[in-house]
């Protein structure tokens, strides 16, 4: 899933959009025809619904289940991708290796036309060569820290640390002339709370029921409520001040900027280095867009000067700040080398196919983004989605099922920087939305579907649907219909064989933040599955703990099995999946 | 809290924890007496402790500024001196360092970093084990996975580990955390403590390993001997528990034969802080996710190279350990003593905030409160901040032996000082007392992390129950109190693992409070995350207030607290 700050926005938007009424009295809603236990009741009450017949071993779905659950390769695929290849920052050598490895692996499994498809230019590559950070004086403290992506390196044998505890511009001015060559703690200490709630969770019946009962997107007034909320005002204010601070530190000639990581207990969340941006204040959406998809990026070939930037675990950050406040002179040693490369500014998606039969010119697509942030190994975001999609095509191939339509897998890059890889692919193959940057950004944030004017590409009428998985390691609990009511009966039928695996929920809701939006944005059916959270937001999403050990094997097997069934079913239908009506 | 032999501790906890059937919660507490006179000392203690607390300031200095306090390290010495001076500043008397030992050498970190450099750069979450030797400059070497389940498999690595960085044990599976890491005691927990049976004397003190445990421990020592003999550059273990960046780190392993059985809390081989300790391989603990990833990379055929830079310094000029001791002099009963304290030494990967900066800050805050209020205790109140606790309650045991008495085993006096146990077939030890043995009323200890006080372990001393019950009445939850005190439970149970045992072992009333867990076992106890940010301010204030009331009450009683009957006397 892309950009954490986006995610924060979307999360907030989501929480504002989610009808709180449905959380009111779950007990009273037990008989409502949704949610897994409620669904069981419904099953019992409907005599028209046949009891499950003995499974036919030749039934393709039964075979998919057997292959997916009993001879799964998904963990092996994911271990190689995350452990051996490692983190896959867009444009990096690891990303390129992942592109090539997946291409070759898919070829080995018998897929055809397996190739890399370039898009871009994206920008320069960045690779960490050397990194350690420790306090050297007044005592040695090894630090849990990680450089931000595309930060330049720096070597500091012994640098003084300054704690810039500035809440406004007046505070900031007190540090004028005092930061040259210094290591700067860029913000106030962050309070750490004890964790009386479990970091890992699964969707409860109450959660699933709320999803089932969700209103049709757009009908409730959309995400604009967030944009006019006081939270958004606060959020913008803090972002604007952050930009001012960044400019100040740059002008003052600081040697290294240190942020306190989100997370605690050794878990830190790390993304890209910041660059001072001009913020367009003409509208809230423009503000959002210019803040998160700024006019300059740290991966630009020739960006403005960037101060080296690292993130330090919050406990270490707070301790150093408290030491400084107690009058200690703190010195740090930083060894940080990073290699930039601008020889090839293009980035790549991996694409491969299982050719279809009588409808081989039509397409069913599936995929997920393969790029990741760099502090972990991108196991849950989104090695999981890549491994599940690869496993889905492996299952179909291993069973030698002959789909009517061509099945095409797309493993994207540039997702974390703004769905770039999938957007470029969609633009090239299917079509381009023809609206303003703000409007298209708004749709991306809100998952709001297509504008009226679309420049159609050659395959626009050939695609049945795209299925995406990008919400971590949790098993599939259902599907976001993305406002497409017409697919509900089909999906309901397709989910029936997976009742025992916990995937029953269909929500009309949109979900955002990942590559199905690139399809949705031009009016093509693009779907993302509902997944259990497990530890996604609390521990792994863009953190140093997004690693293979966070992966739940049984969940991924289930997800690959269901994904394979959906792909196969879509490929076998007489018709393509129905599409949403385009905007007027 | 110490944890020398994890298995021993674990099992003794199992043996000690009452498995009572949980019944309905007892009737709600009776309405407390309204004793809100301004001059009531307990009300004044509450006011000072809850409204003008210094406990967080003390603890921040101790943990953030002074830092981790490994026994005999320079930080430990600084903590001794700082606490002595701070206590003096508050008006305590006779604040001084009291030497015990010899303990052994100190150890401090001079430089540390560890990262994978090939086939890609991976910064690692790692920490050296205490008293590990350094690497003598940067070591860049191949990482080898010592994948051996028994000695014959070990032999296959002969000649292959020279200069290598060795992963010493198999991968450890990491599970998703569907349970909260932080917990407070609920009514069920408290009720089972309240309903606990009378503790039984002996069998918890010694411990018989199963053949499998013995074999595992023996093989562990063999592996360390093997990598030492083979000339490995660094030995790495995964953190035994913890994940997500939290690692638990203690002492370097000294390969040596297992102690003879039964194992008692005194059983000890050559520790790494011993001057005579043999040469060791430099040893690190690595975050489990990094550890597992390296093994999976190696198993996938990658050639992994790591760079480790570990520089340490041993302090062997002064092998003695020190406790900080200070007093508030008593009045009419001033030759009698009430003691309180906690251990100040810690492990080294965090800052020892919960284990046991919390107990130290609470102990100091207690005497500060009493001193600040100008309360005149009848008995002398003495605070002691121990060291060497993590290595076996060494500081408090030495202090108790010096001032109060010790158990001596007639046949082998060299093995005395134990007092905890007479579990083996050795001749029954006898108590040899010092004059102050009759002067001590009680010792109160706090060493279970940051959680507030929920009650007291009576440590088998039924006679103190009515007294403590009465003292706790002041901390019943009342509607007029803003905060819920939540401290009502008295458990006849023993609790172990910390310095009250040094007193209990010779029949002196030594008590440890029942505290909320918070994140003690899951996140902080001996980990790199035992830091100030894990501390719960409100809990610390509550604990200091209640402890101050107990210490004051004990100092004001007409009689010393009753003692348990003491065997061997």
CSV table of C-alpha atoms in Angstrom, one decimal, chain A residues 112-513:
chain,number,residue,atom,x,y,z
A,112,UNK,CA,4.2,-16.9,-21.7
A,113,UNK,CA,5.3,-13.5,-22.9
A,114,UNK,CA,7.0,-12.9,-19.6
A,115,UNK,CA,8.8,-9.6,-19.8
A,116,UNK,CA,9.6,-6.3,-18.2
A,117,UNK,CA,7.7,-3.3,-19.3
A,118,UNK,CA,9.3,0.0,-18.8
A,119,UNK,CA,7.6,3.2,-17.7
A,120,UNK,CA,8.9,6.6,-16.8
A,121,UNK,CA,11.3,8.2,-16.6
A,122,UNK,CA,10.9,7.7,-12.8
A,123,UNK,CA,14.2,8.9,-11.5
A,124,UNK,CA,17.5,7.9,-10.0
A,125,UNK,CA,18.2,4.7,-8.1
A,126,UNK,CA,19.3,4.7,-4.5
A,127,UNK,CA,21.1,1.9,-2.7
A,128,UNK,CA,22.3,1.8,0.9
A,129,UNK,CA,26.0,0.9,1.1
A,130,UNK,CA,26.9,1.4,4.7
A,131,UNK,CA,25.0,2.5,7.8
A,132,UNK,CA,25.5,2.8,11.5
A,133,UNK,CA,24.6,5.4,14.0
A,134,UNK,CA,25.6,5.6,17.7
A,135,UNK,CA,26.0,8.1,20.4
A,136,UNK,CA,29.7,8.3,21.3
A,137,UNK,CA,29.7,10.8,24.2
A,138,UNK,CA,29.0,11.2,27.0
A,139,UNK,CA,28.6,7.4,26.7
A,140,UNK,CA,28.2,4.9,23.9
A,141,UNK,CA,24.6,4.2,22.9
A,142,UNK,CA,24.1,2.0,19.8
A,143,UNK,CA,21.0,3.4,18.1
A,144,UNK,CA,18.1,1.8,16.2
A,145,UNK,CA,18.1,4.0,13.2
A,146,UNK,CA,17.6,4.0,9.5
A,147,UNK,CA,18.3,6.4,6.7
A,148,UNK,CA,15.4,7.9,4.7
A,149,UNK,CA,15.2,6.7,1.1
A,150,UNK,CA,17.1,8.9,-1.4
A,151,UNK,CA,18.9,10.7,1.4
A,152,UNK,CA,22.5,11.5,0.5
A,153,UNK,CA,25.1,9.8,2.8
A,154,UNK,CA,27.3,11.5,5.3
A,155,UNK,CA,30.1,10.5,7.6
A,156,UNK,CA,30.3,12.2,10.9
A,157,UNK,CA,33.1,11.1,13.2
A,158,UNK,CA,31.8,13.0,16.2
A,159,UNK,CA,29.0,15.5,15.7
A,160,UNK,CA,27.2,17.6,18.3
A,161,UNK,CA,23.5,16.9,18.6
A,162,UNK,CA,21.1,19.9,18.9
A,163,UNK,CA,17.6,19.4,20.0
A,164,UNK,CA,15.3,21.8,18.1
A,165,UNK,CA,12.2,21.7,20.3
A,166,UNK,CA,10.4,24.4,18.3
A,167,UNK,CA,6.7,24.6,18.2
A,168,UNK,CA,6.4,27.7,16.1
A,169,UNK,CA,8.5,30.1,14.0
A,170,UNK,CA,9.5,32.2,16.9
A,171,UNK,CA,11.0,29.1,18.6
A,172,UNK,CA,12.8,28.3,15.5
A,173,UNK,CA,14.5,31.7,15.3
A,174,UNK,CA,16.2,31.0,18.6
A,175,UNK,CA,18.3,28.4,16.7
A,176,UNK,CA,19.5,30.9,14.0
A,177,UNK,CA,23.2,30.6,13.5
A,178,UNK,CA,23.5,27.6,15.8
A,179,UNK,CA,23.0,24.7,13.5
A,180,UNK,CA,25.8,24.8,11.0
A,181,UNK,CA,27.4,21.4,10.8
A,182,UNK,CA,25.2,20.1,13.6
A,183,UNK,CA,23.1,17.0,14.0
A,184,UNK,CA,19.6,18.2,14.5
A,185,UNK,CA,16.8,16.5,16.3
A,186,UNK,CA,14.1,18.1,14.2
A,187,UNK,CA,11.0,18.0,16.5
A,188,UNK,CA,9.6,17.7,20.0
A,189,UNK,CA,9.8,14.5,21.9
A,190,UNK,CA,6.9,12.2,21.2
A,191,UNK,CA,5.1,10.5,24.1
A,192,UNK,CA,5.2,6.7,24.1
A,193,UNK,CA,2.3,4.9,25.6
A,194,UNK,CA,2.2,1.4,27.0
A,195,UNK,CA,0.5,-1.0,24.7
A,196,UNK,CA,-2.6,-2.3,26.4
A,197,UNK,CA,-4.1,-3.3,23.1
A,198,UNK,CA,-2.9,-6.2,20.9
A,199,UNK,CA,-1.0,-5.0,17.8
A,200,UNK,CA,-2.4,-7.9,15.9
A,201,UNK,CA,-6.1,-8.2,15.1
A,202,UNK,CA,-8.5,-9.9,12.7
A,203,UNK,CA,-11.8,-8.4,11.4
A,204,UNK,CA,-14.6,-9.2,13.8
A,205,UNK,CA,-18.2,-9.9,12.9
A,206,UNK,CA,-18.9,-6.4,13.9
A,207,UNK,CA,-16.2,-5.0,11.5
A,208,UNK,CA,-17.4,-7.2,8.7
A,209,UNK,CA,-21.0,-6.3,9.3
A,210,UNK,CA,-20.1,-2.6,9.1
A,211,UNK,CA,-18.4,-3.3,5.8
A,212,UNK,CA,-21.5,-5.2,4.6
A,213,UNK,CA,-23.8,-2.4,5.7
A,214,UNK,CA,-21.7,0.4,4.1
A,215,UNK,CA,-23.5,3.0,2.0
A,216,UNK,CA,-22.9,3.4,-1.6
A,217,UNK,CA,-19.8,5.5,-2.2
A,218,UNK,CA,-20.4,9.1,-3.2
A,219,UNK,CA,-24.0,9.0,-1.7
A,220,UNK,CA,-22.8,10.1,1.7
A,221,UNK,CA,-21.1,13.3,0.7
A,222,UNK,CA,-17.6,11.9,0.0
A,223,UNK,CA,-14.3,12.6,1.6
A,224,UNK,CA,-14.7,16.3,1.4
A,225,UNK,CA,-15.9,16.2,5.0
A,226,UNK,CA,-12.4,15.4,6.0
A,227,UNK,CA,-11.0,18.2,3.9
A,228,UNK,CA,-13.1,20.7,5.8
A,229,UNK,CA,-12.7,19.1,9.2
A,230,UNK,CA,-10.7,20.7,12.1
A,231,UNK,CA,-8.3,17.7,12.0
A,232,UNK,CA,-7.4,18.5,8.4
A,233,UNK,CA,-6.7,22.1,9.4
A,234,UNK,CA,-4.4,20.9,12.2
A,235,UNK,CA,-2.8,18.5,9.8
A,236,UNK,CA,-2.1,21.1,7.2
A,237,UNK,CA,-0.7,23.5,9.8
A,238,UNK,CA,1.7,20.9,11.1
A,239,UNK,CA,2.7,20.0,7.6
A,240,UNK,CA,3.3,23.6,6.6
A,241,UNK,CA,5.4,24.2,9.7
A,242,UNK,CA,7.4,21.0,8.9
A,243,UNK,CA,8.2,22.5,5.5
A,244,UNK,CA,9.3,25.8,7.1
A,245,UNK,CA,11.6,23.9,9.5
A,246,UNK,CA,13.1,21.9,6.7
A,247,UNK,CA,13.9,25.1,4.8
A,248,UNK,CA,15.3,26.6,7.9
A,249,UNK,CA,17.6,23.6,8.6
A,250,UNK,CA,18.7,23.7,4.9
A,251,UNK,CA,19.5,27.4,5.0
A,252,UNK,CA,21.3,27.1,8.4
A,253,UNK,CA,23.5,24.3,7.0
A,254,UNK,CA,22.7,21.5,9.3
A,255,UNK,CA,24.7,18.3,8.7
A,256,UNK,CA,22.1,15.7,9.4
A,257,UNK,CA,18.4,15.7,10.3
A,258,UNK,CA,17.0,13.2,12.7
A,259,UNK,CA,13.3,12.4,13.0
A,260,UNK,CA,11.8,10.3,15.8
A,261,UNK,CA,10.3,7.3,14.2
A,262,UNK,CA,6.7,6.4,14.4
A,263,UNK,CA,6.2,3.1,16.2
A,264,UNK,CA,8.0,2.0,19.3
A,265,UNK,CA,9.8,-0.9,21.0
A,266,UNK,CA,12.4,-1.0,18.1
A,267,UNK,CA,9.8,-0.7,15.3
A,268,UNK,CA,10.4,2.4,13.2
A,269,UNK,CA,8.6,3.6,10.2
A,270,UNK,CA,10.7,5.1,7.5
A,271,UNK,CA,10.0,6.4,4.0
A,272,UNK,CA,11.6,9.0,1.7
A,273,UNK,CA,13.8,12.0,2.5
A,274,UNK,CA,11.9,15.3,2.6
A,275,UNK,CA,12.5,18.2,0.2
A,276,UNK,CA,11.2,21.7,0.8
A,277,UNK,CA,8.1,22.0,-1.4
A,278,UNK,CA,5.9,24.8,-2.5
A,279,UNK,CA,2.5,24.1,-1.1
A,280,UNK,CA,-0.5,25.2,-3.3
A,281,UNK,CA,-3.0,26.6,-0.9
A,282,UNK,CA,-5.7,27.3,-3.5
A,283,UNK,CA,-7.8,24.4,-2.3
A,284,UNK,CA,-7.5,21.7,0.3
A,285,UNK,CA,-7.1,19.0,-2.4
A,286,UNK,CA,-4.4,21.1,-4.0
A,287,UNK,CA,-2.6,21.4,-0.7
A,288,UNK,CA,-2.7,17.6,-0.2
A,289,UNK,CA,-1.5,17.0,-3.7
A,290,UNK,CA,1.4,19.5,-3.6
A,291,UNK,CA,2.4,18.2,-0.2
A,292,UNK,CA,2.5,14.5,-1.1
A,293,UNK,CA,3.1,14.6,-4.8
A,294,UNK,CA,5.4,17.6,-4.8
A,295,UNK,CA,6.9,19.3,-7.8
A,296,UNK,CA,10.3,18.0,-6.8
A,297,UNK,CA,11.1,14.5,-5.5
A,298,UNK,CA,14.3,13.2,-3.8
A,299,UNK,CA,14.6,10.7,-6.7
A,300,UNK,CA,14.6,13.4,-9.3
A,301,UNK,CA,17.7,13.2,-11.4
A,302,UNK,CA,18.8,16.7,-10.3
A,303,UNK,CA,16.9,17.6,-7.2
A,304,UNK,CA,17.6,20.7,-5.1
A,305,UNK,CA,20.1,20.1,-2.3
A,306,UNK,CA,18.9,17.5,0.3
A,307,UNK,CA,20.2,17.4,3.8
A,308,UNK,CA,21.1,13.8,4.9
A,309,UNK,CA,18.1,12.5,6.9
A,310,UNK,CA,17.7,9.5,9.2
A,311,UNK,CA,15.0,8.2,11.5
A,312,UNK,CA,15.8,7.1,15.0
A,313,UNK,CA,13.7,4.9,17.2
A,314,UNK,CA,11.5,7.1,19.4
A,315,UNK,CA,12.9,5.9,22.7
A,316,UNK,CA,16.5,6.7,21.6
A,317,UNK,CA,15.3,10.0,20.2
A,318,UNK,CA,13.6,11.0,23.4
A,319,UNK,CA,16.5,9.8,25.6
A,320,UNK,CA,19.0,12.0,23.6
A,321,UNK,CA,16.6,14.9,23.9
A,322,UNK,CA,16.3,14.4,27.6
A,323,UNK,CA,20.0,14.1,28.0
A,324,UNK,CA,20.5,17.4,26.2
A,325,UNK,CA,17.8,19.0,28.3
A,326,UNK,CA,19.7,17.8,31.4
A,327,UNK,CA,22.8,19.6,30.2
A,328,UNK,CA,24.7,16.7,28.7
A,329,UNK,CA,26.8,17.4,25.5
A,330,UNK,CA,25.8,14.6,23.2
A,331,UNK,CA,28.0,13.6,20.3
A,332,UNK,CA,27.0,11.1,17.6
A,333,UNK,CA,29.0,9.0,15.1
A,334,UNK,CA,27.2,8.5,11.8
A,335,UNK,CA,28.5,6.2,9.0
A,336,UNK,CA,26.2,6.5,6.1
A,337,UNK,CA,27.0,5.8,2.5
A,338,UNK,CA,24.4,5.6,-0.2
A,339,UNK,CA,24.9,5.1,-3.9
A,340,UNK,CA,22.8,7.0,-6.5
A,341,UNK,CA,22.7,5.9,-10.1
A,342,UNK,CA,21.0,7.8,-12.9
A,343,UNK,CA,22.1,5.7,-15.8
A,344,UNK,CA,18.6,4.3,-16.3
A,345,UNK,CA,15.9,6.6,-15.1
A,346,UNK,CA,13.1,4.2,-16.3
A,347,UNK,CA,11.4,1.8,-14.0
A,348,UNK,CA,9.8,-1.5,-14.8
A,349,UNK,CA,6.8,-3.7,-14.2
A,350,UNK,CA,6.9,-7.4,-14.6
A,351,UNK,CA,4.2,-8.8,-16.9
A,352,UNK,CA,3.4,-12.4,-17.9
A,353,UNK,CA,0.5,-14.3,-19.3
A,354,UNK,CA,-1.4,-17.5,-19.4
A,355,UNK,CA,-2.9,-17.4,-22.9
A,356,UNK,CA,-6.7,-17.9,-23.1
A,357,UNK,CA,-8.7,-20.2,-25.3
A,358,UNK,CA,-11.8,-19.2,-27.3
A,359,UNK,CA,-11.6,-15.6,-25.9
A,360,UNK,CA,-7.8,-15.3,-25.9
A,361,UNK,CA,-8.0,-11.6,-27.1
A,362,UNK,CA,-9.8,-10.7,-23.9
A,363,UNK,CA,-8.0,-10.2,-20.6
A,364,UNK,CA,-8.3,-10.9,-16.9
A,365,UNK,CA,-5.6,-9.2,-14.9
A,366,UNK,CA,-4.3,-9.7,-11.4
A,367,UNK,CA,-1.3,-8.3,-9.5
A,368,UNK,CA,0.1,-6.2,-6.8
A,369,UNK,CA,3.0,-3.8,-6.4
A,370,UNK,CA,6.4,-5.3,-6.0
A,371,UNK,CA,8.3,-2.1,-5.0
A,372,UNK,CA,8.6,-1.5,-1.3
A,373,UNK,CA,10.1,0.8,1.3
A,374,UNK,CA,13.6,0.0,2.3
A,375,UNK,CA,13.9,-0.4,6.1
A,376,UNK,CA,12.3,-3.8,6.2
A,377,UNK,CA,12.1,-6.3,3.3
A,378,UNK,CA,8.7,-5.3,2.0
A,379,UNK,CA,7.2,-8.6,3.0
A,380,UNK,CA,3.7,-7.4,3.9
A,381,UNK,CA,3.8,-4.3,1.7
A,382,UNK,CA,3.7,-5.8,-0.8
A,383,UNK,CA,5.7,-9.0,-1.1
A,384,UNK,CA,2.6,-10.7,0.1
A,385,UNK,CA,0.5,-9.4,-2.8
A,386,UNK,CA,3.2,-10.4,-5.3
A,387,UNK,CA,3.7,-13.8,-3.8
A,388,UNK,CA,-0.1,-14.4,-3.7
A,389,UNK,CA,-0.6,-13.3,-7.3
A,390,UNK,CA,2.3,-15.4,-8.5
A,391,UNK,CA,1.0,-18.3,-6.6
A,392,UNK,CA,-2.5,-17.8,-8.1
A,393,UNK,CA,-1.1,-18.1,-11.7
A,394,UNK,CA,1.2,-21.0,-10.6
A,395,UNK,CA,-1.9,-22.8,-9.2
A,396,UNK,CA,-3.8,-22.4,-12.5
A,397,UNK,CA,-0.7,-23.4,-14.5
A,398,UNK,CA,0.1,-26.4,-12.3
A,399,UNK,CA,-3.5,-27.7,-12.7
A,400,UNK,CA,-3.3,-27.1,-16.4
A,401,UNK,CA,-6.6,-25.3,-16.4
A,402,UNK,CA,-7.4,-23.8,-19.7
A,403,UNK,CA,-8.9,-20.3,-19.2
A,404,UNK,CA,-11.1,-18.9,-22.0
A,405,UNK,CA,-9.6,-15.4,-21.6
A,406,UNK,CA,-6.0,-14.6,-21.3
A,407,UNK,CA,-4.8,-14.2,-17.7
A,408,UNK,CA,-2.2,-11.5,-17.3
A,409,UNK,CA,-0.2,-10.8,-14.2
A,410,UNK,CA,1.2,-7.3,-13.5
A,411,UNK,CA,3.8,-6.8,-10.7
A,412,UNK,CA,4.0,-3.0,-10.4
A,413,UNK,CA,6.7,-0.6,-9.3
A,414,UNK,CA,6.5,3.0,-8.2
A,415,UNK,CA,3.4,2.3,-6.2
A,416,UNK,CA,4.8,3.8,-3.0
A,417,UNK,CA,5.5,7.0,-4.8
A,418,UNK,CA,2.0,7.3,-6.2
A,419,UNK,CA,0.8,4.2,-8.1
A,420,UNK,CA,3.1,5.2,-10.9
A,421,UNK,CA,3.8,1.8,-12.5
A,422,UNK,CA,0.2,0.7,-12.7
A,423,UNK,CA,-1.0,4.2,-13.9
A,424,UNK,CA,1.6,4.2,-16.6
A,425,UNK,CA,0.6,0.7,-17.6
A,426,UNK,CA,-3.1,1.5,-17.7
A,427,UNK,CA,-2.4,4.7,-19.7
A,428,UNK,CA,-0.4,2.8,-22.2
A,429,UNK,CA,-2.8,-0.2,-22.6
A,430,UNK,CA,-6.2,0.8,-21.6
A,431,UNK,CA,-6.8,4.5,-21.4
A,432,UNK,CA,-6.1,7.9,-19.7
A,433,UNK,CA,-8.4,10.0,-17.6
A,434,UNK,CA,-8.7,13.5,-19.1
A,435,UNK,CA,-9.3,15.6,-16.1
A,436,UNK,CA,-7.3,18.1,-14.0
A,437,UNK,CA,-4.5,17.0,-11.7
A,438,UNK,CA,-6.5,18.0,-8.6
A,439,UNK,CA,-9.5,16.0,-9.8
A,440,UNK,CA,-7.5,13.0,-10.7
A,441,UNK,CA,-5.6,13.2,-7.4
A,442,UNK,CA,-8.9,13.5,-5.6
A,443,UNK,CA,-10.1,10.4,-7.2
A,444,UNK,CA,-6.9,8.6,-6.3
A,445,UNK,CA,-7.3,9.6,-2.7
A,446,UNK,CA,-11.0,8.7,-2.5
A,447,UNK,CA,-11.2,5.9,-5.0
A,448,UNK,CA,-14.0,7.7,-6.7
A,449,UNK,CA,-14.0,6.1,-10.1
A,450,UNK,CA,-13.6,7.5,-13.6
A,451,UNK,CA,-14.3,10.9,-15.1
A,452,UNK,CA,-16.4,11.3,-18.2
A,453,UNK,CA,-13.6,12.0,-20.7
A,454,UNK,CA,-11.3,9.0,-21.1
A,455,UNK,CA,-8.9,8.6,-23.9
A,456,UNK,CA,-9.2,5.0,-24.7
A,457,UNK,CA,-6.3,2.7,-25.5
A,458,UNK,CA,-6.2,-0.4,-27.7
A,459,UNK,CA,-7.2,-2.9,-24.9
A,460,UNK,CA,-9.8,-0.8,-23.2
A,461,UNK,CA,-12.7,-3.0,-24.4
A,462,UNK,CA,-10.8,-6.2,-23.9
A,463,UNK,CA,-10.2,-6.1,-20.1
A,464,UNK,CA,-12.7,-7.9,-18.0
A,465,UNK,CA,-11.3,-7.0,-14.6
A,466,UNK,CA,-8.2,-6.4,-12.5
A,467,UNK,CA,-7.8,-8.0,-9.1
A,468,UNK,CA,-5.3,-6.6,-6.6
A,469,UNK,CA,-4.0,-7.7,-3.2
A,470,UNK,CA,-2.1,-5.2,-1.1
A,471,UNK,CA,-3.2,-5.1,2.5
A,472,UNK,CA,-0.5,-7.2,4.1
A,473,UNK,CA,-0.4,-10.7,5.3
A,474,UNK,CA,-4.0,-11.2,6.4
A,475,UNK,CA,-6.3,-13.7,4.8
A,476,UNK,CA,-9.1,-12.6,2.4
A,477,UNK,CA,-12.4,-11.8,4.2
A,478,UNK,CA,-14.2,-10.6,1.1
A,479,UNK,CA,-14.1,-8.0,-1.7
A,480,UNK,CA,-14.5,-4.2,-2.0
A,481,UNK,CA,-17.0,-3.8,-4.8
A,482,UNK,CA,-15.7,-0.3,-5.4
A,483,UNK,CA,-19.2,1.0,-6.1
A,484,UNK,CA,-19.9,-1.6,-8.7
A,485,UNK,CA,-23.2,-3.1,-7.6
A,486,UNK,CA,-23.6,-5.2,-10.7
A,487,UNK,CA,-20.7,-7.6,-9.8
A,488,UNK,CA,-22.2,-8.4,-6.4
A,489,UNK,CA,-24.2,-11.5,-7.5
A,490,UNK,CA,-21.3,-12.9,-9.4
A,491,UNK,CA,-18.8,-12.4,-6.5
A,492,UNK,CA,-21.4,-13.8,-4.0
A,493,UNK,CA,-21.5,-17.0,-6.0
A,494,UNK,CA,-17.7,-17.1,-6.4
A,495,UNK,CA,-17.3,-16.7,-2.6
A,496,UNK,CA,-19.7,-19.6,-1.8
A,497,UNK,CA,-17.0,-22.3,-1.9
A,498,UNK,CA,-14.9,-20.3,0.5
A,499,UNK,CA,-17.4,-20.0,3.4
A,500,UNK,CA,-15.2,-22.4,5.4
A,501,UNK,CA,-12.2,-20.2,4.8
A,502,UNK,CA,-13.7,-17.1,6.3
A,503,UNK,CA,-14.2,-15.0,3.1
A,504,UNK,CA,-17.8,-14.0,2.7
A,505,UNK,CA,-18.1,-10.2,2.9
A,506,UNK,CA,-19.0,-8.0,0.0
A,507,UNK,CA,-18.9,-4.3,0.6
A,508,UNK,CA,-20.0,-1.7,-1.9
A,509,UNK,CA,-17.3,0.6,-0.4
A,510,UNK,CA,-14.4,1.9,-2.1
A,511,UNK,CA,-11.0,1.3,-0.8
A,512,UNK,CA,-8.0,3.3,-1.9
A,513,UNK,CA,-4.3,3.6,-1.7
